[in-house]
Amino acid sequence: NAGVMQNPRHLVRRRGQEARLRCSPMKGHSHVYWYRQLPEEGLKFMVYLQKENIIDESGMPKERFSAEFPKEGPSILRIQQVVRGDSAAYFCASSPTGYSNQPQHFGDGTRLSIL
Amino acid sequence: DQQVKQNSPSLSVQEGRISILNCDYTNSMFDYFLWYKKYPAEGPTFLISISSIKDKNEDGRFTVFLNKSAKHLSLHIVPSQPGDSAVYFCAVADRGSTLGRLYFGRGTQLTVWP
């Protein structure tokens, strides 16, 4: 499967726990974007990463959220001490370059539910 | 502060007819425009795009029109098919930026009935 792979597809956490969402970009893509979709909303940009670098994290909440894209392995979006408002669908997208003249390709998302 | 607006949350069209989905944006810096289609429990799938140097781009049954002066774009699907039933998101970007982020509208749920 050459597409963007996200896991888990569904994640249930209790308030105060940590959530880890993983994203493997398409083969040959070194640029990864995370978006969040709240119910009845469009996708909102969170963070843009290249291998080992955070390029733009202006869409990330200031606290509890972090992201990384290590040299080896998938990109990780981490949410510490989750709260009910974190319940959403989290989508990862990848592209071969960081320029906006190429479409981004999305994974099927991780649906995070907070009890 | 919504920079991309899709004012119709839903659209219902009979099979074989034309579907027209609309999108407005506020920032004249945006110069690359995309449409994504999304089925439930799946990620958005890229459909078609257009850059600001063109006013029309066509791919099979799908055509995107861009009116830069009005900051408006539309997606035409003709003829519409039941398999086109999905949520359609308009997305915009600034090609001059190396940051690559996309700005999305809230989506329009298209239902194509037989």
Coordinates of C-alpha atoms in Angstrom, one line a residue:
Chain A
N1 CA 0.0 0.0 0.0
A2 CA 1.7 3.2 -1.2
G3 CA -0.7 5.6 0.5
V4 CA -0.5 7.6 3.7
M5 CA -0.9 5.2 6.6
Q6 CA -2.3 6.2 10.0
N7 CA -2.7 4.2 13.1
P8 CA -4.6 3.5 15.1
R9 CA -7.8 4.2 13.2
H10 CA -9.7 4.5 16.4
L11 CA -8.3 5.5 19.8
V12 CA -10.2 5.7 23.1
R13 CA -8.7 7.4 26.0
R14 CA -9.8 8.6 29.5
R15 CA -9.4 12.1 30.5
G16 CA -5.8 12.7 31.7
Q17 CA -4.3 9.9 29.7
E18 CA -1.9 10.4 26.8
A19 CA -2.7 9.8 23.1
R20 CA -0.2 8.9 20.5
L21 CA -1.1 9.0 16.8
R22 CA 1.2 7.7 14.1
C23 CA 1.5 8.6 10.4
S24 CA 3.7 7.0 7.8
P25 CA 3.8 9.2 4.6
M26 CA 3.6 8.0 1.1
K27 CA 6.8 6.5 -0.3
G28 CA 9.1 9.3 -1.5
H29 CA 7.3 12.0 0.6
S30 CA 9.4 13.7 3.2
H31 CA 6.8 16.4 4.2
V32 CA 4.1 15.7 6.7
Y33 CA 1.2 17.8 7.8
W34 CA -1.3 17.1 10.6
Y35 CA -4.8 18.5 10.5
R36 CA -7.7 18.2 13.0
Q37 CA -11.4 18.0 12.1
L38 CA -13.9 18.7 14.8
P39 CA -17.5 17.6 14.2
E40 CA -19.3 19.7 11.5
E41 CA -16.1 21.6 10.8
G42 CA -13.5 21.6 8.1
L43 CA -10.0 20.5 8.5
K44 CA -7.7 22.8 10.5
F45 CA -4.0 22.9 10.1
M46 CA -1.9 21.9 13.1
V47 CA 1.7 21.3 12.2
Y48 CA 4.1 20.8 9.3
L49 CA 7.2 18.7 9.7
Q50 CA 10.0 17.5 7.6
K51 CA 12.4 14.7 8.7
E52 CA 13.7 15.7 12.1
N53 CA 12.4 19.3 11.8
I54 CA 9.3 21.1 12.8
I55 CA 8.7 23.7 10.1
D56 CA 5.5 25.3 11.1
E57 CA 3.6 24.6 14.4
S58 CA 1.5 27.7 14.4
G59 CA -1.8 25.7 14.4
M60 CA -0.8 23.6 17.4
P61 CA -2.4 24.4 20.8
K62 CA 0.3 25.9 23.1
E63 CA 0.0 23.2 25.7
R64 CA -0.2 19.4 25.8
F65 CA 0.3 18.9 22.0
S66 CA 3.6 18.0 20.4
A67 CA 4.7 16.4 17.1
E68 CA 7.8 14.8 15.8
F69 CA 9.0 13.2 12.6
P70 CA 12.2 11.3 13.4
K71 CA 14.9 10.3 10.9
E72 CA 13.6 6.7 11.1
G73 CA 10.0 5.8 11.6
P74 CA 6.6 7.4 11.4
S75 CA 5.6 10.9 12.4
I76 CA 4.0 11.0 15.9
L77 CA 1.4 13.5 17.2
R78 CA 1.2 13.3 20.9
I79 CA -1.5 14.7 23.1
Q80 CA -0.8 14.7 26.9
Q81 CA -3.4 14.8 29.6
V82 CA -6.3 14.6 27.1
V83 CA -9.5 16.4 27.7
R84 CA -13.0 15.9 26.2
G85 CA -12.4 18.8 23.8
D86 CA -9.6 16.8 22.1
S87 CA -12.2 14.4 20.7
A88 CA -11.8 14.8 16.9
A89 CA -10.6 13.1 13.8
Y90 CA -6.9 13.7 13.2
F91 CA -5.6 13.5 9.6
C92 CA -2.1 13.3 8.4
A93 CA -1.1 14.3 4.9
S94 CA 2.1 14.1 3.0
S95 CA 3.7 15.7 -0.1
P96 CA 7.0 15.3 -1.9
T97 CA 7.8 18.9 -1.5
G98 CA 6.8 21.7 0.9
Y99 CA 5.5 23.9 -1.8
S100 CA 1.8 24.6 -2.2
N101 CA 1.6 23.9 -5.9
Q102 CA 1.2 20.1 -5.4
P103 CA -1.8 18.4 -3.7
Q104 CA -1.4 16.8 -0.3
H105 CA -2.4 13.2 0.0
F106 CA -4.3 12.2 3.1
G107 CA -4.5 9.2 5.3
D108 CA -7.8 7.8 6.6
G109 CA -7.4 9.5 9.9
T110 CA -7.4 8.6 13.6
R111 CA -10.7 9.1 15.4
L112 CA -9.9 10.0 19.0
S113 CA -12.6 9.7 21.6
I114 CA -12.1 10.9 25.1
L115 CA -14.3 9.3 27.8
Chain B
D1 CA -11.8 34.0 11.3
Q2 CA -12.7 31.8 8.4
Q3 CA -10.7 32.4 5.3
V4 CA -12.5 29.8 3.2
K5 CA -16.3 29.6 3.1
Q6 CA -18.6 27.0 1.7
N7 CA -22.0 28.5 2.4
S8 CA -24.1 25.5 1.4
P9 CA -23.8 22.7 3.9
S10 CA -25.7 20.4 1.7
L11 CA -26.8 19.9 -1.9
S12 CA -29.2 17.4 -3.4
V13 CA -29.1 16.6 -7.1
Q14 CA -30.8 14.0 -9.3
E15 CA -28.6 11.5 -11.1
G16 CA -27.5 12.8 -14.6
R17 CA -27.9 16.4 -13.7
I18 CA -25.2 19.0 -13.0
S19 CA -23.9 19.5 -9.4
I20 CA -22.4 22.9 -8.7
L21 CA -20.5 23.4 -5.5
N22 CA -19.3 26.9 -4.5
C23 CA -16.5 28.3 -2.4
D24 CA -15.4 31.8 -1.5
Y25 CA -12.1 32.9 0.0
T26 CA -11.0 36.2 1.6
N27 CA -7.3 36.5 1.1
S28 CA -6.0 37.6 -2.3
M29 CA -2.6 36.0 -1.5
F30 CA -4.2 32.6 -2.2
D31 CA -3.3 31.4 -5.6
Y32 CA -3.7 27.6 -5.6
F33 CA -7.1 26.0 -5.2
L34 CA -8.1 22.4 -4.7
W35 CA -11.2 20.3 -4.2
Y36 CA -11.2 17.2 -2.1
K37 CA -13.9 14.6 -1.8
K38 CA -14.4 12.7 1.5
Y39 CA -16.4 9.6 2.2
P40 CA -17.4 8.8 5.8
A41 CA -14.6 7.2 7.9
E42 CA -12.1 7.9 5.1
G43 CA -9.5 10.7 4.5
P44 CA -10.0 13.4 2.0
T45 CA -9.2 12.4 -1.6
F46 CA -7.7 14.9 -4.0
L47 CA -10.1 15.6 -6.9
I48 CA -8.9 18.6 -9.0
S49 CA -7.0 21.8 -8.6
I50 CA -6.4 25.1 -10.4
S51 CA -3.8 27.8 -10.1
S52 CA -4.5 31.5 -10.3
I53 CA -3.1 31.8 -13.8
K54 CA -6.1 29.9 -15.1
D55 CA -9.8 30.4 -14.9
K56 CA -10.9 26.9 -15.7
N57 CA -9.5 23.3 -15.3
E58 CA -11.3 20.2 -16.5
D59 CA -10.8 16.6 -15.7
G60 CA -13.4 14.2 -17.1
R61 CA -16.8 15.0 -15.4
F62 CA -15.2 17.5 -13.1
T63 CA -14.5 21.2 -13.9
V64 CA -13.3 23.9 -11.6
F65 CA -13.9 27.5 -12.4
L66 CA -12.0 30.4 -10.7
N67 CA -13.1 34.0 -10.6
K68 CA -10.2 35.8 -9.0
S69 CA -11.9 39.2 -8.9
A70 CA -14.8 37.8 -6.9
K71 CA -12.5 35.4 -4.9
H72 CA -14.8 32.6 -5.8
L73 CA -14.4 29.2 -7.2
S74 CA -16.9 26.5 -8.1
L75 CA -16.8 22.8 -8.9
H76 CA -19.1 21.4 -11.6
I77 CA -19.8 17.7 -11.8
V78 CA -21.7 16.6 -14.9
P79 CA -23.3 14.2 -15.2
S80 CA -23.7 13.6 -11.5
Q81 CA -23.7 9.9 -10.3
P82 CA -24.8 8.3 -7.1
G83 CA -21.2 7.4 -6.3
D84 CA -20.4 11.2 -6.2
S85 CA -22.4 11.4 -3.0
A86 CA -19.8 12.6 -0.4
V87 CA -18.6 15.7 1.4
Y88 CA -16.7 18.1 -0.9
F89 CA -14.1 20.3 0.7
C90 CA -12.6 23.4 -1.0
A91 CA -9.0 24.1 0.0
V92 CA -6.7 27.0 -0.8
A93 CA -3.0 27.7 -0.5
D94 CA -0.5 30.4 -1.1
R95 CA 2.0 29.0 -3.6
G96 CA 4.5 31.7 -2.7
S97 CA 4.8 30.2 0.8
T98 CA 7.1 27.3 1.5
L99 CA 5.0 26.4 4.4
G100 CA 2.5 24.4 2.4
R101 CA -0.4 24.5 4.7
L102 CA -3.9 24.2 3.2
Y103 CA -6.9 26.2 4.4
F104 CA -10.2 24.3 4.2
G105 CA -13.8 25.2 4.0
R106 CA -16.4 23.4 6.2
G107 CA -17.5 21.2 3.3
T108 CA -20.7 20.6 1.3
Q109 CA -22.5 17.3 1.6
L110 CA -23.5 16.3 -1.9
T111 CA -26.3 13.7 -2.3
V112 CA -27.0 12.4 -5.8
W113 CA -30.3 10.5 -5.9
P114 CA -31.4 8.1 -8.7

